[in-house]
CSV table of C-alpha atoms and ligand atoms in Angstrom, one decimal:
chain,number,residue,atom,x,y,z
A,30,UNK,CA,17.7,27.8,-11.1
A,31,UNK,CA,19.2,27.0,-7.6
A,32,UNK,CA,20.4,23.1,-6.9
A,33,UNK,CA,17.9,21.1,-6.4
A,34,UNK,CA,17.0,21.1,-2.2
A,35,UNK,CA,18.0,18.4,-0.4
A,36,UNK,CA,15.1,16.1,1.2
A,37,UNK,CA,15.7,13.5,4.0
A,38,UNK,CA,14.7,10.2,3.2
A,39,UNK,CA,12.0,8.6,5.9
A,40,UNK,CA,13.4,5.8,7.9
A,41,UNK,CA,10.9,3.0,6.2
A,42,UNK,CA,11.8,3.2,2.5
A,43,UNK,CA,11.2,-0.7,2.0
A,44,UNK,CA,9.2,-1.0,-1.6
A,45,UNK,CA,5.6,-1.0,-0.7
A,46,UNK,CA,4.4,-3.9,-3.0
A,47,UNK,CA,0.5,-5.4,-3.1
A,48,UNK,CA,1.3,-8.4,-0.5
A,49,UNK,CA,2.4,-5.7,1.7
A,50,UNK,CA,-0.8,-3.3,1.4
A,51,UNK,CA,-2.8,-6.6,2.0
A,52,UNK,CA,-0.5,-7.6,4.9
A,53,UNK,CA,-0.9,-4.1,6.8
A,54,UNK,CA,-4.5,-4.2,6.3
A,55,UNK,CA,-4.4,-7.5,7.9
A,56,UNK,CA,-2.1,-6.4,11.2
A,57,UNK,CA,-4.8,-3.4,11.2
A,58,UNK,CA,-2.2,-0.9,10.5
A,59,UNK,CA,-3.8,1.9,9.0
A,60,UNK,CA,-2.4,2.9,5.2
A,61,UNK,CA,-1.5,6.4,4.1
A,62,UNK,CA,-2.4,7.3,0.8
A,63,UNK,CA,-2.1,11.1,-1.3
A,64,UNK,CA,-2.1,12.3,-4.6
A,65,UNK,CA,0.8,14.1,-6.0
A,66,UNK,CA,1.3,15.4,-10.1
A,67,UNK,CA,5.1,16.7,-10.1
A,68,UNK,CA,8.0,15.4,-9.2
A,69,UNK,CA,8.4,17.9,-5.9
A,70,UNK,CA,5.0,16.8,-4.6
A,71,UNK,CA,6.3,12.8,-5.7
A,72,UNK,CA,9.6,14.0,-3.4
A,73,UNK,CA,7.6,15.0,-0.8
A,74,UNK,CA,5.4,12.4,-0.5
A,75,UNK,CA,8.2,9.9,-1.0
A,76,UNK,CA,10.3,12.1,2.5
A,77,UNK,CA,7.2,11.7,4.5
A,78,UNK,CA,6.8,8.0,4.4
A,79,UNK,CA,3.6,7.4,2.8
A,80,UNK,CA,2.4,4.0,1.5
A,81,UNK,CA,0.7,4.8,-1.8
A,82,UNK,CA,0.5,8.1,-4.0
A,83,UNK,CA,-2.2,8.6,-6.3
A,84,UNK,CA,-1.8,10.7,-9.5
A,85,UNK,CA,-5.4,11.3,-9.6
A,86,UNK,CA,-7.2,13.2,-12.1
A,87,UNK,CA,-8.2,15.8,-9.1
A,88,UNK,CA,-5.0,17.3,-11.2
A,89,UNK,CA,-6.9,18.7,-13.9
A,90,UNK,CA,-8.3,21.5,-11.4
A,91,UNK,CA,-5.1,21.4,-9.0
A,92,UNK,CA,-2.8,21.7,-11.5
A,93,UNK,CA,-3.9,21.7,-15.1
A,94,UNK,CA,-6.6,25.0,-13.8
A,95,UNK,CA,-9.4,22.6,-15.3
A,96,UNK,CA,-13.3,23.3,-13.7
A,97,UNK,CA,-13.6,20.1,-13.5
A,98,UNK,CA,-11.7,16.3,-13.5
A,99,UNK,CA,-14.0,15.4,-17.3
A,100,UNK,CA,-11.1,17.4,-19.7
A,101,UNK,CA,-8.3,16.0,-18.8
A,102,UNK,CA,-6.7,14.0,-21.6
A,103,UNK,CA,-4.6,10.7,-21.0
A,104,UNK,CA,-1.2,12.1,-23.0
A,105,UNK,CA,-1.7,15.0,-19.5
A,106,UNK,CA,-2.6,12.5,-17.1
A,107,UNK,CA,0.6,10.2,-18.5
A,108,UNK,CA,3.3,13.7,-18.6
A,109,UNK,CA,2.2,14.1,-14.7
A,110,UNK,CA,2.3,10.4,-14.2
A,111,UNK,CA,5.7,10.0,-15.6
A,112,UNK,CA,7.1,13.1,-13.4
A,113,UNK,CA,5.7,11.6,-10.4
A,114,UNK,CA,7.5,8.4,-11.3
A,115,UNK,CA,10.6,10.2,-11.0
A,116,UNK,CA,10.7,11.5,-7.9
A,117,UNK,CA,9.2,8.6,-6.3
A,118,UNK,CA,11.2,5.4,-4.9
A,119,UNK,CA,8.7,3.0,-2.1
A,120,UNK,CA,5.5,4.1,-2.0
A,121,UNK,CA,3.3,1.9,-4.8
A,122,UNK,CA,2.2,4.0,-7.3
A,123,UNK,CA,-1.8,4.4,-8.8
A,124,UNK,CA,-2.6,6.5,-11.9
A,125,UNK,CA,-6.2,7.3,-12.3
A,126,UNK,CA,-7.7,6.7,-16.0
A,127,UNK,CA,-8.7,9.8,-16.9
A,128,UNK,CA,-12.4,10.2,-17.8
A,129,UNK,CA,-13.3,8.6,-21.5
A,130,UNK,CA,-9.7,6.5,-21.5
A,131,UNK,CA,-11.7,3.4,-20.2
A,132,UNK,CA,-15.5,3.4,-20.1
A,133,UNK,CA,-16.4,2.0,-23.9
A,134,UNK,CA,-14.6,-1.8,-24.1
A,135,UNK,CA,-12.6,-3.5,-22.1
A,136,UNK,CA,-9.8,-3.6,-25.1
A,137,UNK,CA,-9.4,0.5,-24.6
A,138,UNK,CA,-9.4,-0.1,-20.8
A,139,UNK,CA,-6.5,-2.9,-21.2
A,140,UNK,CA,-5.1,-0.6,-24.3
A,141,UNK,CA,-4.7,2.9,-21.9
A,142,UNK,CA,-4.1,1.0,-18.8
A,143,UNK,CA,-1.0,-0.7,-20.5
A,144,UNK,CA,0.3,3.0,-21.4
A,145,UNK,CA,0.0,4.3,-17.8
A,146,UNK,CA,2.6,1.2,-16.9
A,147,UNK,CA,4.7,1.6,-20.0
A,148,UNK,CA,4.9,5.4,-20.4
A,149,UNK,CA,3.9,6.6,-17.0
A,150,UNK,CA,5.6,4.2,-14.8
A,151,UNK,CA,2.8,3.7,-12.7
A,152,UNK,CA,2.2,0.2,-10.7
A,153,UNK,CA,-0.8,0.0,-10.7
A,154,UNK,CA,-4.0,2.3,-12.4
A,155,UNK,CA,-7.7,3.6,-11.0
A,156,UNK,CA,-10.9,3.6,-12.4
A,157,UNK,CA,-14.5,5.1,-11.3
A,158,UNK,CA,-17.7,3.3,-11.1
A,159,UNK,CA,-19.4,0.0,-10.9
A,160,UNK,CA,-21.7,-2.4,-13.2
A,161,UNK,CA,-19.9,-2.7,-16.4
A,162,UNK,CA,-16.9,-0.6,-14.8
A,163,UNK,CA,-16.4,-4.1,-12.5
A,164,UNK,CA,-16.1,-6.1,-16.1
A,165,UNK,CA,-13.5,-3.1,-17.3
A,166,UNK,CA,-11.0,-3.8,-14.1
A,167,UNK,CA,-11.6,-7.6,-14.5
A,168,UNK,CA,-10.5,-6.8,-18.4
A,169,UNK,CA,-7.3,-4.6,-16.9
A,170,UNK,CA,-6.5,-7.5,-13.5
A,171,UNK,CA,-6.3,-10.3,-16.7
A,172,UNK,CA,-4.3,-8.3,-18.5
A,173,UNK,CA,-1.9,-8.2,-15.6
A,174,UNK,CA,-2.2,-5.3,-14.1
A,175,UNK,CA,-3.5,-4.2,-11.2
A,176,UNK,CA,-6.7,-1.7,-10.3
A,177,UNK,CA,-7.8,0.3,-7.8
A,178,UNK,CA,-11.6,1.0,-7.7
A,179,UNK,CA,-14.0,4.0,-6.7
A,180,UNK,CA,-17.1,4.2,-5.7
A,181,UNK,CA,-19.3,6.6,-3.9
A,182,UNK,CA,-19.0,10.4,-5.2
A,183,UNK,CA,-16.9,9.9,-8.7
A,184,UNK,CA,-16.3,13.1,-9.7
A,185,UNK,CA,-15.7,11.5,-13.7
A,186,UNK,CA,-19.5,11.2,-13.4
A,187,UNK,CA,-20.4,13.6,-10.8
A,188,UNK,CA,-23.5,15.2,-13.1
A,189,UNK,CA,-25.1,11.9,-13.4
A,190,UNK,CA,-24.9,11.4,-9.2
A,191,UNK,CA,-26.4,14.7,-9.0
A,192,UNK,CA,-23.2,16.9,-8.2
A,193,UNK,CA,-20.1,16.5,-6.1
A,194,UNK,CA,-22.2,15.5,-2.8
A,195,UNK,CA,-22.3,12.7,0.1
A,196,UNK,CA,-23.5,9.3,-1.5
A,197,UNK,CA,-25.3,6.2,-0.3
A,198,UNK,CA,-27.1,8.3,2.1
A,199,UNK,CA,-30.2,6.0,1.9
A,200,UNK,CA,-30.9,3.1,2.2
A,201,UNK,CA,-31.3,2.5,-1.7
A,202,UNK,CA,-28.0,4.4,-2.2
A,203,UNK,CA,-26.3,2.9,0.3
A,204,UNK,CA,-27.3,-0.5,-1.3
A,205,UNK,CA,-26.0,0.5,-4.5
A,206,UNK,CA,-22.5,1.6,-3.2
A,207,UNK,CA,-22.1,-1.8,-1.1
A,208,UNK,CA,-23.2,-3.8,-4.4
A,209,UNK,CA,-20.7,-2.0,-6.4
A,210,UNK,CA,-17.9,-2.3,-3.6
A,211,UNK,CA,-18.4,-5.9,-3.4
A,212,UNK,CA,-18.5,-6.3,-7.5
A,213,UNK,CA,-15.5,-4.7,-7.6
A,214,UNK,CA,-13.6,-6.8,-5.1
A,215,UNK,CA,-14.9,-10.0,-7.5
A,216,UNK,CA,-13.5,-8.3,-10.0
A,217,UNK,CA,-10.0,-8.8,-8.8
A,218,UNK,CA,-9.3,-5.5,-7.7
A,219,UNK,CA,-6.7,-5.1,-5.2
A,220,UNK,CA,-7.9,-2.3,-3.3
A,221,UNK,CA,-10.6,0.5,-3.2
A,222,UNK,CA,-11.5,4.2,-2.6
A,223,UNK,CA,-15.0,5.2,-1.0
A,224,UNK,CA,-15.2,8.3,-1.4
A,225,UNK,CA,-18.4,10.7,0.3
A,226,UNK,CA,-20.1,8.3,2.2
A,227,UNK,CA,-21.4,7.9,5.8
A,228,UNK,CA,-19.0,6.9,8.0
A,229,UNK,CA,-22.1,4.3,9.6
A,230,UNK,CA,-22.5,2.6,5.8
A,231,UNK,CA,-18.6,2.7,5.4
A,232,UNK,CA,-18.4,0.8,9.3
A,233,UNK,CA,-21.3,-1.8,8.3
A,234,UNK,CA,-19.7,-2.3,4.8
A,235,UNK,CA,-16.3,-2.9,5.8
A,236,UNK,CA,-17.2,-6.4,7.4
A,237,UNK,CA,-17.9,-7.6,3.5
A,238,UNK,CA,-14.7,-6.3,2.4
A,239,UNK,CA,-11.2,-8.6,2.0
A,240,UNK,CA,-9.3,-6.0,0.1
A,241,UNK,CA,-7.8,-2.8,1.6
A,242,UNK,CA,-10.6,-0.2,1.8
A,243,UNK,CA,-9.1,3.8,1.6
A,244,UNK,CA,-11.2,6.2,3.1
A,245,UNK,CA,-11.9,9.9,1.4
A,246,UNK,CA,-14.9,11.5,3.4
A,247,UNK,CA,-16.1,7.7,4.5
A,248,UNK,CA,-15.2,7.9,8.0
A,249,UNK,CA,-12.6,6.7,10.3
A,250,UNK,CA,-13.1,2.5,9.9
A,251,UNK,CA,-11.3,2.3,6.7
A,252,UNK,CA,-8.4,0.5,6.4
A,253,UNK,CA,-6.3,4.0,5.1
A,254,UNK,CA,-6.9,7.1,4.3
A,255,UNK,CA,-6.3,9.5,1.1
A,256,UNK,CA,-6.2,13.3,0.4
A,257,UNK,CA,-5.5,15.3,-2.2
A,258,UNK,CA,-2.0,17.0,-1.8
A,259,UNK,CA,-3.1,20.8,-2.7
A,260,UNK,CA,-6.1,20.2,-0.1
A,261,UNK,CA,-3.9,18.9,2.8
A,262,UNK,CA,-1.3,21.5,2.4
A,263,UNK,CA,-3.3,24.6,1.8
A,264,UNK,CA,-2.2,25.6,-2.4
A,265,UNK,CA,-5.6,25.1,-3.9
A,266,UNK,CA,-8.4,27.7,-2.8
A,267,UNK,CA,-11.3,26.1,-4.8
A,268,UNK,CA,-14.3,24.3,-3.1
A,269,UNK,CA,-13.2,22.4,-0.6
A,270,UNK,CA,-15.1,19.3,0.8
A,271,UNK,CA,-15.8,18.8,3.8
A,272,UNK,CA,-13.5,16.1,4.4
A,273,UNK,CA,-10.5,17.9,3.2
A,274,UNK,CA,-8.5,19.2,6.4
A,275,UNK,CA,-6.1,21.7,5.7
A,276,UNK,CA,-2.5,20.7,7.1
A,277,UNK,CA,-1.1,23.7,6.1
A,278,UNK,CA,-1.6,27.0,4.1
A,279,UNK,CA,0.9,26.9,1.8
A,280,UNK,CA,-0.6,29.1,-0.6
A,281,UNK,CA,-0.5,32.3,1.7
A,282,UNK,CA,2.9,31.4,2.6
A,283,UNK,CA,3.6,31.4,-1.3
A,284,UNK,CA,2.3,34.6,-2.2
A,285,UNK,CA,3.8,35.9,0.6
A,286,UNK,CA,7.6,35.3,-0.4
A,287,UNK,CA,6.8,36.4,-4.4
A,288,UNK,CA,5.7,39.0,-2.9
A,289,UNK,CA,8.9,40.1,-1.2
A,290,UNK,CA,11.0,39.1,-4.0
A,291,UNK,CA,8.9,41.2,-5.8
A,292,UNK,CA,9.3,44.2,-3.4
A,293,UNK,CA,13.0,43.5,-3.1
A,294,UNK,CA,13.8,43.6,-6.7
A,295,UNK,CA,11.9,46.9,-7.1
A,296,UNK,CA,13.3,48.4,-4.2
A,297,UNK,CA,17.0,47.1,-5.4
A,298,UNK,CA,17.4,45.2,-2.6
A,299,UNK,CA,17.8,41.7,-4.9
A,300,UNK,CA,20.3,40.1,-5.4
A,301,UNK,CA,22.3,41.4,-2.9
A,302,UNK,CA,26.9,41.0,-3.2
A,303,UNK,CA,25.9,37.1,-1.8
A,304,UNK,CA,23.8,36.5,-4.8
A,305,UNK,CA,26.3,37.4,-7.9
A,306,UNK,CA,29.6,35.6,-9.2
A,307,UNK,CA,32.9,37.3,-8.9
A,308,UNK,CA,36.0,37.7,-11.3
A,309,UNK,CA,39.4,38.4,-10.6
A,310,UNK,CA,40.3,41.8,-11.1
A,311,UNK,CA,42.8,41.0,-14.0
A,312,UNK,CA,40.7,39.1,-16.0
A,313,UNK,CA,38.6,42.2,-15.5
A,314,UNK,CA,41.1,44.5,-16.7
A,315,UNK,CA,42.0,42.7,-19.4
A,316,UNK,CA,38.4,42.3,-20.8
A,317,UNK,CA,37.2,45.8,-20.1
A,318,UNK,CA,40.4,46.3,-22.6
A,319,UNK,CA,39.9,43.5,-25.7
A,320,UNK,CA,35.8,45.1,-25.2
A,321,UNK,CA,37.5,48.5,-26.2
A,322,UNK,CA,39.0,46.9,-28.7
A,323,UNK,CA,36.1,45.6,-30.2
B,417,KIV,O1,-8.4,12.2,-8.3
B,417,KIV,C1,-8.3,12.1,-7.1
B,417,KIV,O2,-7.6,12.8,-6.4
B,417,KIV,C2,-9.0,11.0,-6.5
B,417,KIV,C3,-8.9,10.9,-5.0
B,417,KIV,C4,-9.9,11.9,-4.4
B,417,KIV,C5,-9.2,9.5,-4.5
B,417,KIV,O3,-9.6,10.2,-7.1
């Protein structure tokens, strides 16, 4: 394996801490949140300067090769967690609870939470849901640690909302999404994800909001923005939402360069004098000699 490559710090690598995020929603500055599982993508998000990084459980499929987020166990989502943790330094640092890890008491939401800090590293944690999901972070904030919410499309229970589509697009729905939002933010939450919603319900709703708001398919009002690494940089070719622009495409530039090594190797072309170790000549002598011997 070659040395590890050397990545340039951004300029503002000040600890992003929760009076911070509340501060920058305050002075309107708009926050950056993605998701990274490794401790490259961790690196990478660390170089660029973002404010958060989510280890969501959008890993199962983008990393783990899962069809869906619902398998995902918490001893994977910790091992990803803990990698990220590793490569990361400011940005604050959310774990999702994996599907199952939370949902049944508020002593196994504390219980996996407190594993996600302890094991994973992770600052803070992220749960799906309203109604008795609101009593689970308010279990998790006493505890002492802090919770991101979600509402709108959670993919955890994505067969109960119908299938991975838009939510709150009526008025009923849209009702349902603000009354969860707001139950959350009682809760003690310290931030939230909207995820799939229209950008006119995510505008309205953000008046009744005092907590930063980020923004996944919700429109441009929010007060930041998150997207799931393989989606912004072009690795993952499964469905893509609608919402998920494509920054790069990574994954043709990947098979690209296997590719050539591949060619090169089979044409002899790889590893070339540059690539191999030398020995002085009378060391080489003398071993070709003792080999004999032997
Ligand atoms: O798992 C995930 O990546 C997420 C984001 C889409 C917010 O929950």
């Amino acid at each position: 394996m070659s040395a590890a490559p050397q990545i340039l710090d951004h300029p503002t690598t000040l600890p992003m801490t929760l009076p911070r995020l509340a501060e920058k929603r305050r002075l309107g500055e708009p926050i950056v949140m993605v998701t990274a599982y490794d401790y490259p993508s961790a690196q990478v998000a660390e170089a660029a300067g973002v404010d958060m990084v989510l280890v969501g459980d959008s890993g199962a499929m983008t990393v783990l090769g899962y069809p869906s987020t619902v398998p995902v166990s918490v001893d994977e989502m910790l091992m990803l967690t803990a990698a990220v943790r590793r490569g990361l330094r400011s940005p604050l640092l959310v774990a999702d609870l994996p599907f199952g890890s939370y949902e049944a008491s508020d002593e196994l939401a504390i219980a996996t939470a407190q594993r996600f800090v302890k094991e994973g590293g992770a600052d803070a944690v992220k749960l799906e849901g309203g109604g008795a999901m609101a009593a689970r972070a308010r279990a998790i904030v006493s505890a002492g640690i802090p919770v991101m919410a979600h509402v709108g499309l959670t993919p955890q229970t994505s067969t109960a909302l119908g299938g991975y589509k838009a939510q709150g697009r009526t008025s009923d729905a849209a009702l349902k999404v603000a009354r969860e939002a707001i139950e959350l933010q009682e809760a003690g939450c310290f931030s939230i994800v909207w995820e799939a919603i229209p950008a006119a319900v995510a505008e309205e709703l953000m008046a009744r909001m005092e907590i930063p708001v980020i923004g996944i398919g919700a429109g441009p009002r929010t007060d930041g923005q998150v997207l799931v690494f393989h989606d912004l940089l072009g690795i993952y070719d499964g469905h893509a939402p609608r919402f998920a622009k494509r920054y790069a495409h990574l994954k043709g530039e990947m098979v690209e360069a296997v590719s050539h090594y591949a060619d090169e190797v089979r044409q002899g072309l790889f590893p070339a004098a540059e690539h191999t170790y030398s020995i002085d000549p009378g060391e080489l002598a003398e071993f070709r000699e003792r080999l004999q011997a032997t």
